[in-house]
DNA sequence: TCATTGTATGGACGATTGTCCATTTACATG
DNA sequence: CATGTAAATGGACAATCGTCCATACAATGA
């Protein structure tokens, strides 16, 4: 009934050409709708019907644009992953060059409202869980994986070296990286589970307290309060 | 065809009475099968058909024993939660009474093969994710929740007091508890994601290194090596 | 031994899943 | 304006979902 009208009012404000720009917009719309459905309903209940309802598009569009629903989910994961890494890279470039400033930037990025919010945390959790029976997701649900792990490892190496702990630097840096990543993972999980009670500032303070005990010369709790 | 035979050979070895013991066994069998299905397939694909296939029972049994599939999942979560807490309590009783020994016991419990294994971690993850659209699960997927949080909080209070840091003890203990739980959460997530590469000993060492930096008088890395 | 009771079976049911395609719509080009 | 091509629609389809029930079975008490 009103489907066509909705589509027109949504994507063709006046009388602009539909063709390619509209096709791209619909493609993006499906991805956004999938993110929303995953967030609202979880992977188990994010059906084709629920996705197209949110996209306000017709049933066949998923097949037309993505071939299958599985593929749509994979592309959605890819989209989310790229957004995460792009924003992270921006944050790292804006921050100062010193290791402590870089680490600080990573913490603030990962706990910022742009990254750690109700929708994205839910989607991230659901897509991770789905890796088991949708192996192709693994490559795109790699938030906080090898790339970031390597960056952190080298940052911590530098920080450890300033203490002159040459002997066990390698192993120490590995352990610190491992623990730091686990800590950040845990923060996200805590946000997921206690969305109402979660205090962003407390989370930041805990992480900086952790960093402070490890590197008392480089970190203090004032870092947790800055945006 | 062979359904009856399977059932008999499984639950009635010789000619024992079926009645109540068998009913209980079938009930337990369904719960175990649900755990297996959740682990193998995830919540999204753990259908009634897949569960009864693993339990080697007939379709109607779920309705008979649990009323609905949703209820079976809830009872399964309850079962898993009770098992986790019962084992944790045993570990805490076996360990020495000092705060550092109690914390150590918690770490070793949470990273032991009995608790942190392929099946249980998968189930834990899936059930947590399902809380969103199955609210009743929340009360039984509370692994590492308020109960454990309180225990840890008081243990860390005691440890902090020995340093004479009376002023900020409360806030410090909260932060430490928060960070510690996040760290353990993250370890589980890491196990989930990198099951092949995960090194139990590395995880233990990282946690103990974390504790050592916080409480250098009470913890050292030798604790990480003991079973 | 026969009736009763509780347990177990497996197929039927409507609802919903993801896929696909015949059809319609709308734009770009001749 | 007419024609061709790409985009979008929404219903048809088989498969599967969870629920439920008529039936069968097995053990117990009279």
Short mmCIF file of C-alpha atoms (C1' of nucleotides) in Angstrom, two decimals:
data_model
loop_
_atom_site.label_atom_id
_atom_site.label_comp_id
_atom_site.label_asym_id
_atom_site.label_seq_id
_atom_site.Cartn_x
_atom_site.Cartn_y
_atom_site.Cartn_z
CA UNK A 1 0.00 0.00 0.00
CA UNK A 2 2.15 2.83 1.20
CA UNK A 3 5.46 1.23 0.41
CA UNK A 4 6.13 3.15 -2.73
CA UNK A 5 5.20 6.43 -1.10
CA UNK A 6 7.50 5.79 1.81
CA UNK A 7 10.31 4.96 -0.49
CA UNK A 8 9.79 8.04 -2.56
CA UNK A 9 9.46 10.44 0.32
CA UNK A 10 12.52 8.90 1.86
CA UNK A 11 14.95 8.72 -0.99
CA UNK A 12 13.60 11.13 -3.60
CA UNK A 13 12.80 14.42 -1.88
CA UNK A 14 11.95 16.36 -5.02
CA UNK A 15 12.47 14.73 -8.39
CA UNK A 16 16.10 13.70 -8.25
CA UNK A 17 17.30 10.77 -10.31
CA UNK A 18 16.99 7.41 -8.63
CA UNK A 19 19.38 5.17 -10.53
CA UNK A 20 22.74 4.74 -8.93
CA UNK A 21 22.70 7.07 -5.97
CA UNK A 22 19.40 5.59 -4.84
CA UNK A 23 20.69 2.07 -5.29
CA UNK A 24 23.64 2.89 -3.09
CA UNK A 25 21.40 4.51 -0.55
CA UNK A 26 19.17 1.46 -0.42
CA UNK A 27 22.18 -0.75 0.00
CA UNK A 28 23.36 1.37 2.89
CA UNK A 29 19.84 1.44 4.24
CA UNK A 30 19.76 -2.33 4.38
CA UNK A 31 23.03 -2.41 6.26
CA UNK A 32 21.84 0.18 8.75
CA UNK A 33 18.59 -1.71 9.17
CA UNK A 34 20.53 -4.89 9.81
CA UNK A 35 22.58 -3.15 12.48
CA UNK A 36 19.37 -1.96 14.06
CA UNK A 37 17.72 -5.37 13.89
CA UNK A 38 20.76 -7.09 15.37
CA UNK A 39 20.80 -4.55 18.14
CA UNK A 40 17.07 -4.75 18.83
CA UNK A 41 16.48 -8.46 18.46
CA UNK A 42 19.79 -10.28 18.43
CA UNK A 43 21.13 -12.50 15.69
CA UNK A 44 18.60 -15.23 16.40
CA UNK A 45 15.62 -12.98 15.74
CA UNK A 46 17.00 -10.61 13.13
CA UNK A 47 14.98 -12.15 10.32
CA UNK A 48 14.60 -10.92 6.78
CA UNK A 49 11.13 -9.67 7.64
CA UNK A 50 12.43 -7.63 10.57
CA UNK A 51 15.28 -6.17 8.56
CA UNK A 52 13.18 -5.04 5.60
CA UNK A 53 10.61 -3.62 7.99
CA UNK A 54 13.31 -1.35 9.43
CA UNK A 55 14.72 -0.48 6.01
CA UNK A 56 11.18 0.23 4.72
CA UNK A 57 12.05 -1.67 1.60
CA UNK A 58 10.57 -4.70 -0.09
CA UNK A 59 11.40 -8.32 0.52
CA UNK A 60 13.36 -8.92 -2.65
CA UNK A 61 15.90 -6.18 -2.03
CA UNK A 62 18.15 -8.31 0.13
CA UNK A 63 18.51 -10.86 -2.62
CA UNK A 64 18.99 -8.14 -5.21
CA UNK A 65 21.71 -6.26 -3.36
CA UNK A 66 23.45 -8.99 -1.41
CA UNK A 67 22.45 -12.32 -2.89
CA UNK A 68 21.52 -13.77 0.45
CA UNK A 69 20.81 -12.81 4.02
CA UNK A 70 24.05 -14.40 5.21
CA UNK A 71 25.93 -12.16 2.85
CA UNK A 72 24.06 -9.10 4.06
CA UNK A 73 25.14 -9.90 7.61
CA UNK A 74 28.72 -10.34 6.49
CA UNK A 75 28.69 -7.01 4.67
CA UNK A 76 27.16 -5.43 7.75
CA UNK A 77 29.98 -6.79 9.88
CA UNK A 78 32.46 -5.48 7.36
CA UNK A 79 30.84 -2.06 7.47
CA UNK A 80 30.90 -1.93 11.26
CA UNK A 81 34.49 -3.11 11.38
CA UNK A 82 35.65 -0.52 8.90
CA UNK A 83 33.89 2.23 10.76
CA UNK A 84 35.55 1.18 14.00
CA UNK A 85 39.04 1.09 12.53
CA UNK A 86 38.65 4.28 10.57
CA UNK A 87 37.61 6.20 13.65
CA UNK A 88 40.38 4.64 15.68
CA UNK A 89 42.94 5.70 13.12
CA UNK A 90 41.63 9.26 13.20
CA UNK A 91 41.94 9.32 16.97
CA UNK A 92 45.49 8.02 16.82
CA UNK A 93 46.49 10.66 14.31
CA UNK A 94 44.95 13.47 16.30
CA UNK A 95 46.70 12.40 19.47
CA UNK A 96 50.30 13.24 20.29
CA UNK A 97 53.10 10.97 19.13
CA UNK A 98 54.35 9.75 22.52
CA UNK A 99 53.46 6.18 23.54
CA UNK A 100 51.45 7.31 26.55
CA UNK A 101 49.45 9.72 24.44
CA UNK A 102 48.76 7.01 21.89
CA UNK A 103 47.61 4.55 24.54
CA UNK A 104 45.47 7.26 26.07
CA UNK A 105 43.89 7.90 22.70
CA UNK A 106 43.03 4.21 22.32
CA UNK A 107 41.39 4.07 25.73
CA UNK A 108 39.36 7.19 25.08
CA UNK A 109 38.35 5.97 21.66
CA UNK A 110 37.18 2.62 22.94
CA UNK A 111 35.19 4.16 25.78
CA UNK A 112 33.80 7.09 23.81
CA UNK A 113 30.10 7.41 23.12
CA UNK A 114 30.73 7.04 19.42
CA UNK A 115 32.14 3.55 19.90
CA UNK A 116 30.76 2.27 23.16
CA UNK A 117 27.03 2.76 22.80
CA UNK A 118 23.96 0.61 23.14
CA UNK A 119 23.65 -0.28 19.47
CA UNK A 120 27.25 -0.95 18.57
CA UNK A 121 28.00 -3.03 21.66
CA UNK A 122 24.99 -5.22 21.03
CA UNK A 123 25.89 -5.69 17.38
CA UNK A 124 29.49 -6.40 18.24
CA UNK A 125 28.43 -9.04 20.76
CA UNK A 126 25.96 -10.75 18.44
CA UNK A 127 28.31 -10.87 15.48
CA UNK A 128 31.08 -12.32 17.59
CA UNK A 129 28.80 -15.07 18.79
CA UNK A 130 27.76 -15.83 15.25
CA UNK A 131 31.32 -16.49 14.13
CA UNK A 132 30.90 -20.09 15.25
CA UNK A 133 28.39 -20.99 12.59
CA UNK A 134 29.24 -18.27 10.07
CA UNK A 135 32.99 -18.53 9.78
CA UNK A 136 33.30 -15.79 7.22
CA UNK A 137 32.32 -13.30 9.90
CA UNK A 138 35.59 -13.90 11.70
CA UNK A 139 37.57 -11.66 9.39
CA UNK A 140 35.21 -8.73 9.91
CA UNK A 141 34.36 -9.14 13.56
CA UNK A 142 38.00 -8.66 14.42
CA UNK A 143 37.51 -5.52 16.44
CA UNK A 144 40.45 -5.30 18.77
CA UNK A 145 42.37 -8.04 17.02
CA UNK A 146 45.80 -8.47 15.51
CA UNK A 147 46.12 -4.98 14.09
CA UNK A 148 45.36 -3.23 17.36
CA UNK A 149 47.25 -5.87 19.31
CA UNK A 150 50.43 -5.11 17.38
CA UNK A 151 50.06 -1.38 17.82
CA UNK A 152 49.62 -1.80 21.55
CA UNK A 153 52.46 -4.26 21.85
CA UNK A 154 54.91 -1.79 20.37
CA UNK A 155 53.60 1.06 22.47
CA UNK A 156 54.04 -0.96 25.63
CA UNK A 157 57.51 -2.06 24.55
CA UNK A 158 58.48 1.59 24.34
CA UNK A 159 56.97 2.38 27.71
CA UNK A 160 58.69 -0.56 29.35
CA UNK A 161 62.05 0.33 27.86
CA UNK A 162 62.08 3.70 29.56
CA UNK A 163 62.33 1.80 32.82
CA UNK A 164 65.42 0.03 31.59
CA UNK A 165 63.84 -3.39 32.06
CA UNK A 166 65.59 -4.78 29.04
CA UNK A 167 65.70 -8.39 30.18
CA UNK A 168 62.05 -9.30 30.34
CA UNK A 169 60.68 -6.58 28.09
CA UNK A 170 59.29 -8.89 25.43
CA UNK A 171 57.38 -11.16 27.76
CA UNK A 172 56.29 -8.24 29.90
CA UNK A 173 54.94 -6.37 26.91
CA UNK A 174 53.03 -9.42 25.77
CA UNK A 175 51.47 -9.85 29.18
CA UNK A 176 50.59 -6.19 29.45
CA UNK A 177 49.06 -6.14 25.99
CA UNK A 178 47.10 -9.27 26.76
CA UNK A 179 45.84 -7.91 30.05
CA UNK A 180 45.05 -4.50 28.62
CA UNK A 181 42.99 -5.94 25.80
CA UNK A 182 41.20 -8.26 28.19
CA UNK A 183 40.46 -5.29 30.41
CA UNK A 184 38.93 -3.34 27.54
CA UNK A 185 36.93 -6.38 26.46
CA UNK A 186 35.65 -6.71 29.97
CA UNK A 187 34.59 -3.07 30.03
CA UNK A 188 32.50 -3.61 26.94
CA UNK A 189 30.93 -6.68 28.45
CA UNK A 190 30.14 -4.77 31.60
CA UNK A 191 28.49 -2.07 29.55
CA UNK A 192 26.47 -4.69 27.72
CA UNK A 193 25.26 -6.30 30.93
CA UNK A 194 24.71 -3.24 33.07
CA UNK A 195 23.80 -0.56 30.58
CA UNK A 196 21.85 1.46 33.09
CA UNK A 197 24.37 1.32 35.90
CA UNK A 198 27.46 1.67 33.76
CA UNK A 199 29.50 4.79 34.48
CA UNK A 200 31.75 5.78 31.65
CA UNK A 201 33.95 7.82 33.97
CA UNK A 202 34.40 4.92 36.39
CA UNK A 203 35.47 2.70 33.54
CA UNK A 204 38.00 5.25 32.35
CA UNK A 205 39.30 5.74 35.86
CA UNK A 206 39.73 1.99 36.36
CA UNK A 207 41.67 1.64 33.14
CA UNK A 208 43.91 4.60 33.93
CA UNK A 209 44.45 3.32 37.44
CA UNK A 210 45.54 0.06 35.87
CA UNK A 211 47.92 1.90 33.56
CA UNK A 212 49.16 4.05 36.41
CA UNK A 213 50.16 1.06 38.55
CA UNK A 214 52.06 -0.33 35.58
CA UNK A 215 53.64 2.93 34.42
CA UNK A 216 53.52 5.40 37.31
CA UNK A 217 55.77 7.85 35.49
CA UNK A 218 53.61 8.04 32.39
CA UNK A 219 50.00 7.83 33.51
CA UNK A 220 47.86 9.43 36.17
CA UNK A 221 44.19 9.73 36.85
CA UNK A 222 43.89 13.19 35.35
CA UNK A 223 43.98 11.50 31.98
CA UNK A 224 40.70 9.80 32.80
CA UNK A 225 38.87 13.05 33.15
CA UNK A 226 39.77 14.70 29.88
CA UNK A 227 37.65 14.14 26.84
CA UNK B 1 12.16 -47.32 14.16
CA UNK B 2 15.07 -47.60 16.50
CA UNK B 3 13.99 -44.88 18.84
CA UNK B 4 12.65 -47.15 21.53
CA UNK B 5 15.74 -49.34 21.33
CA UNK B 6 18.02 -46.37 21.72
CA UNK B 7 16.09 -45.15 24.67
CA UNK B 8 16.12 -48.52 26.36
CA UNK B 9 19.76 -49.27 25.79
CA UNK B 10 20.61 -45.84 27.09
CA UNK B 11 18.56 -45.52 30.23
CA UNK B 12 17.59 -49.05 31.15
CA UNK B 13 20.72 -51.21 30.96
CA UNK B 14 19.14 -54.41 32.31
CA UNK B 15 15.54 -54.37 33.44
CA UNK B 16 15.56 -51.59 36.00
CA UNK B 17 12.38 -49.66 36.72
CA UNK B 18 11.77 -46.66 34.50
CA UNK B 19 9.37 -44.49 36.48
CA UNK B 20 10.91 -41.70 38.43
CA UNK B 21 14.63 -42.23 38.13
CA UNK B 22 14.24 -42.46 34.38
CA UNK B 23 12.09 -39.37 34.27
CA UNK B 24 14.74 -37.47 36.16
CA UNK B 25 17.43 -38.86 33.88
CA UNK B 26 15.52 -37.77 30.82
CA UNK B 27 15.04 -34.33 32.27
CA UNK B 28 18.75 -34.07 32.91
CA UNK B 29 19.42 -35.52 29.49
CA UNK B 30 17.45 -32.73 27.88
CA UNK B 31 19.37 -30.11 29.80
CA UNK B 32 22.70 -31.64 28.85
CA UNK B 33 21.56 -31.89 25.24
CA UNK B 34 20.59 -28.23 25.33
CA UNK B 35 24.01 -27.30 26.64
CA UNK B 36 25.55 -29.29 23.82
CA UNK B 37 23.31 -27.78 21.18
CA UNK B 38 23.96 -24.25 22.41
CA UNK B 39 27.66 -24.96 22.32
CA UNK B 40 27.61 -26.60 18.89
CA UNK B 41 25.17 -24.35 17.09
CA UNK B 42 24.58 -21.21 19.12
CA UNK B 43 21.29 -19.95 20.45
CA UNK B 44 20.00 -19.06 17.01
CA UNK B 45 20.32 -22.62 15.71
CA UNK B 46 19.66 -24.65 18.82
CA UNK B 47 16.23 -25.75 17.68
CA UNK B 48 13.96 -28.31 19.28
CA UNK B 49 14.89 -30.78 16.57
CA UNK B 50 18.60 -30.39 17.28
CA UNK B 51 18.13 -30.71 21.02
CA UNK B 52 16.06 -33.88 20.92
CA UNK B 53 18.46 -35.37 18.40
CA UNK B 54 21.25 -34.96 20.94
CA UNK B 55 19.13 -36.21 23.82
CA UNK B 56 17.99 -39.19 21.71
CA UNK B 57 14.48 -38.59 22.91
CA UNK B 58 11.23 -37.85 21.19
CA UNK B 59 9.82 -34.53 20.19
CA UNK B 60 7.16 -34.29 22.85
CA UNK B 61 9.51 -34.62 25.79
CA UNK B 62 10.40 -30.96 25.93
CA UNK B 63 6.79 -29.99 26.30
CA UNK B 64 6.24 -32.76 28.84
CA UNK B 65 9.16 -31.90 31.06
CA UNK B 66 9.50 -28.17 30.64
CA UNK B 67 6.28 -26.89 29.08
CA UNK B 68 8.11 -24.99 26.38
CA UNK B 69 11.47 -24.64 24.74
CA UNK B 70 11.99 -21.23 26.31
CA UNK B 71 11.55 -22.77 29.70
CA UNK B 72 14.00 -25.54 28.88
CA UNK B 73 16.61 -22.93 28.03
CA UNK B 74 15.93 -21.09 31.26
CA UNK B 75 16.27 -24.27 33.29
CA UNK B 76 19.48 -25.03 31.42
CA UNK B 77 20.85 -21.63 32.34
CA UNK B 78 19.85 -22.25 35.95
CA UNK B 79 21.61 -25.58 35.91
CA UNK B 80 24.80 -24.11 34.48
CA UNK B 81 24.75 -21.21 36.92
CA UNK B 82 24.28 -23.47 39.92
CA UNK B 83 27.10 -25.71 38.81
CA UNK B 84 29.40 -22.71 38.44
CA UNK B 85 28.63 -21.29 41.87
CA UNK B 86 28.73 -24.64 43.62
CA UNK B 87 32.18 -25.36 42.29
CA UNK B 88 33.37 -21.88 43.13
CA UNK B 89 32.19 -22.26 46.69
CA UNK B 90 34.05 -25.55 46.99
CA UNK B 91 37.22 -23.90 45.76
CA UNK B 92 36.87 -21.05 48.23
CA UNK B 93 36.40 -23.46 51.13
CA UNK B 94 39.38 -25.56 50.16
CA UNK B 95 41.63 -22.52 49.89
CA UNK B 96 43.27 -20.82 52.84
CA UNK B 97 41.44 -18.08 54.71
CA UNK B 98 43.69 -15.14 53.88
CA UNK B 99 42.46 -12.62 51.31
CA UNK B 100 45.30 -13.33 48.92
CA UNK B 101 44.61 -17.07 49.07
CA UNK B 102 40.92 -16.48 48.45
CA UNK B 103 41.58 -14.25 45.46
CA UNK B 104 44.04 -16.79 44.15
CA UNK B 105 41.41 -19.50 44.48
CA UNK B 106 38.94 -17.43 42.47
CA UNK B 107 41.45 -16.87 39.68
CA UNK B 108 42.37 -20.52 39.49
CA UNK B 109 38.75 -21.56 39.58
CA UNK B 110 37.78 -19.24 36.77
CA UNK B 111 40.69 -20.33 34.60
CA UNK B 112 40.51 -24.04 35.41
CA UNK B 113 39.62 -26.57 32.78
CA UNK B 114 36.46 -27.45 34.63
CA UNK B 115 35.12 -23.93 34.23
CA UNK B 116 36.90 -22.44 31.24
CA UNK B 117 36.38 -25.00 28.51
CA UNK B 118 35.05 -24.98 24.99
CA UNK B 119 31.52 -25.99 25.86
CA UNK B 120 30.90 -23.87 28.92
CA UNK B 121 32.37 -20.70 27.46
CA UNK B 122 30.24 -21.02 24.37
CA UNK B 123 27.10 -21.64 26.40
CA UNK B 124 27.89 -18.77 28.72
CA UNK B 125 28.34 -16.42 25.78
CA UNK B 126 25.16 -17.47 24.00
CA UNK B 127 22.99 -17.29 27.09
CA UNK B 128 24.29 -13.84 27.94
CA UNK B 129 23.45 -12.61 24.49
CA UNK B 130 19.96 -14.08 24.75
CA UNK B 131 19.16 -12.06 27.88
CA UNK B 132 18.06 -9.22 25.64
CA UNK B 133 15.03 -11.00 24.29
CA UNK B 134 14.56 -13.52 27.08
CA UNK B 135 14.69 -11.40 30.18
CA UNK B 136 14.15 -14.27 32.57
CA UNK B 137 17.59 -15.56 31.68
CA UNK B 138 19.17 -12.59 33.42
CA UNK B 139 18.81 -14.08 36.87
CA UNK B 140 20.52 -17.31 35.88
CA UNK B 141 23.17 -15.98 33.54
CA UNK B 142 24.62 -13.98 36.37
CA UNK B 143 27.96 -15.73 36.41
CA UNK B 144 30.43 -13.37 38.00
CA UNK B 145 27.74 -11.02 39.17
CA UNK B 146 26.73 -9.37 42.43
CA UNK B 147 27.56 -12.31 44.67
CA UNK B 148 31.09 -12.68 43.42
CA UNK B 149 31.50 -8.92 43.13
CA UNK B 150 30.75 -8.50 46.82
CA UNK B 151 33.13 -11.26 47.85
CA UNK B 152 35.90 -9.70 45.81
CA UNK B 153 35.17 -6.22 47.03
CA UNK B 154 35.65 -7.24 50.64
CA UNK B 155 38.77 -9.23 49.84
CA UNK B 156 40.32 -6.24 48.12
CA UNK B 157 39.27 -3.95 50.97
CA UNK B 158 41.26 -6.16 53.31
CA UNK B 159 44.26 -6.24 51.02
CA UNK B 160 44.23 -2.47 50.59
CA UNK B 161 43.96 -1.86 54.32
CA UNK B 162 47.22 -3.61 55.00
CA UNK B 163 48.86 -0.75 53.13
CA UNK B 164 47.26 1.75 55.48
CA UNK B 165 45.55 3.55 52.62
CA UNK B 166 42.52 4.34 54.71
CA UNK B 167 41.50 7.49 52.89
CA UNK B 168 40.64 6.20 49.46
CA UNK B 169 40.14 2.56 50.34
CA UNK B 170 36.50 2.39 49.34
CA UNK B 171 36.90 3.92 45.91
CA UNK B 172 40.10 2.04 45.32
CA UNK B 173 38.50 -1.28 46.18
CA UNK B 174 35.63 -0.54 43.85
CA UNK B 175 37.98 0.27 41.02
CA UNK B 176 40.10 -2.79 41.65
CA UNK B 177 37.07 -5.05 41.80
CA UNK B 178 35.72 -3.53 38.63
CA UNK B 179 39.00 -3.91 36.81
CA UNK B 180 39.61 -7.41 38.10
CA UNK B 181 36.20 -8.64 36.96
CA UNK B 182 36.64 -6.96 33.60
CA UNK B 183 40.01 -8.65 33.28
CA UNK B 184 38.51 -12.07 33.96
CA UNK B 185 35.69 -11.38 31.53
CA UNK B 186 38.20 -10.46 28.93
CA UNK B 187 40.13 -13.67 29.50
CA UNK B 188 37.00 -15.67 28.81
CA UNK B 189 36.32 -13.66 25.68
CA UNK B 190 39.86 -14.25 24.52
CA UNK B 191 39.45 -17.97 25.08
CA UNK B 192 36.22 -17.88 23.11
CA UNK B 193 37.81 -16.10 20.17
CA UNK B 194 41.19 -17.79 20.08
CA UNK B 195 40.51 -21.24 21.40
CA UNK B 196 43.42 -22.78 19.59
CA UNK B 197 45.99 -20.17 20.47
CA UNK B 198 44.83 -19.58 24.01
CA UNK B 199 47.44 -20.42 26.63
CA UNK B 200 45.94 -21.04 30.02
CA UNK B 201 49.28 -20.39 31.71
CA UNK B 202 49.73 -17.07 29.97
CA UNK B 203 46.30 -15.99 31.10
CA UNK B 204 47.07 -16.94 34.68
CA UNK B 205 50.41 -15.18 34.55
CA UNK B 206 48.82 -12.01 33.20
CA UNK B 207 46.24 -11.96 35.96
CA UNK B 208 48.83 -12.58 38.65
CA UNK B 209 51.07 -9.94 37.17
CA UNK B 210 48.14 -7.57 37.41
CA UNK B 211 47.58 -8.53 41.03
CA UNK B 212 51.28 -8.26 41.75
CA UNK B 213 51.52 -4.69 40.54
CA UNK B 214 48.56 -3.80 42.73
CA UNK B 215 49.63 -5.76 45.79
CA UNK B 216 53.36 -6.49 45.50
CA UNK B 217 53.52 -7.78 49.07
CA UNK B 218 50.79 -10.36 48.62
CA UNK B 219 51.08 -11.72 45.12
CA UNK B 220 53.86 -13.00 42.92
CA UNK B 221 54.13 -14.98 39.74
CA UNK B 222 54.76 -18.29 41.47
CA UNK B 223 51.06 -18.36 42.25
CA UNK B 224 50.35 -18.58 38.56
CA UNK B 225 52.18 -21.83 38.18
CA UNK B 226 50.56 -23.89 40.90
CA UNK B 227 47.45 -25.89 40.15
"C1'" DT C 1 -4.64 -60.63 35.75
"C1'" DC C 2 -6.69 -56.42 34.73
"C1'" DA C 3 -7.35 -51.53 35.34
"C1'" DT C 4 -4.98 -47.31 36.42
"C1'" DT C 5 -1.56 -44.02 36.22
"C1'" DG C 6 2.23 -41.63 34.71
"C1'" DT C 7 5.75 -41.51 30.90
"C1'" DA C 8 7.13 -41.48 26.08
"C1'" DT C 9 6.32 -41.27 21.23
"C1'" DG C 10 6.11 -39.04 16.68
"C1'" DG C 11 3.19 -36.95 13.48
"C1'" DA C 12 0.03 -32.88 12.57
"C1'" DC C 13 -0.55 -28.01 12.92
"C1'" DG C 14 -0.16 -23.07 11.78
"C1'" DA C 15 3.34 -19.68 11.83
"C1'" DT C 16 7.55 -18.10 10.13
"C1'" DT C 17 11.96 -18.77 8.01
"C1'" DG C 18 15.13 -17.46 3.64
"C1'" DT C 19 15.03 -17.72 -1.32
"C1'" DC C 20 13.49 -16.60 -5.66
"C1'" DC C 21 10.93 -14.78 -9.62
"C1'" DA C 22 7.17 -12.86 -12.44
"C1'" DT C 23 5.64 -8.41 -12.57
"C1'" DT C 24 5.61 -3.45 -12.17
"C1'" DT C 25 7.88 0.96 -11.84
"C1'" DA C 26 10.96 4.62 -13.13
"C1'" DC C 27 14.75 6.52 -15.29
"C1'" DA C 28 17.95 7.13 -19.31
"C1'" DT C 29 18.49 7.01 -24.09
"C1'" DG C 30 17.21 7.00 -29.05
"C1'" DC D 1 7.35 10.56 -27.20
"C1'" DA D 2 8.59 5.81 -27.55
"C1'" DT D 3 11.74 2.22 -26.23
"C1'" DG D 4 15.06 -0.25 -23.41
"C1'" DT D 5 17.22 -1.27 -19.19
"C1'" DA D 6 18.04 -1.24 -14.46
"C1'" DA D 7 15.72 -1.15 -9.90
"C1'" DA D 8 12.13 -2.39 -6.89
"C1'" DT D 9 8.13 -4.89 -5.56
"C1'" DG D 10 5.57 -8.46 -3.00
"C1'" DG D 11 3.70 -12.89 -3.28
"C1'" DA D 12 4.83 -17.99 -3.99
"C1'" DC D 13 7.64 -21.67 -2.42
"C1'" DA D 14 9.65 -25.45 0.27
"C1'" DA D 15 11.78 -25.99 4.57
"C1'" DT D 16 11.81 -25.51 9.26
"C1'" DC D 17 10.26 -23.49 13.51
"C1'" DG D 18 7.85 -24.52 18.36
"C1'" DT D 19 3.60 -26.38 20.13
"C1'" DC D 20 0.44 -29.81 21.07
"C1'" DC D 21 -2.16 -34.16 21.12
"C1'" DA D 22 -3.88 -38.76 20.04
"C1'" DT D 23 -1.81 -42.86 20.77
"C1'" DA D 24 1.28 -46.45 22.76
"C1'" DC D 25 3.94 -48.15 26.34
"C1'" DA D 26 5.41 -49.72 30.93
"C1'" DA D 27 5.12 -50.06 35.84
"C1'" DT D 28 2.18 -50.25 39.96
"C1'" DG D 29 -1.80 -51.51 42.93
"C1'" DA D 30 -6.02 -54.17 43.45
#
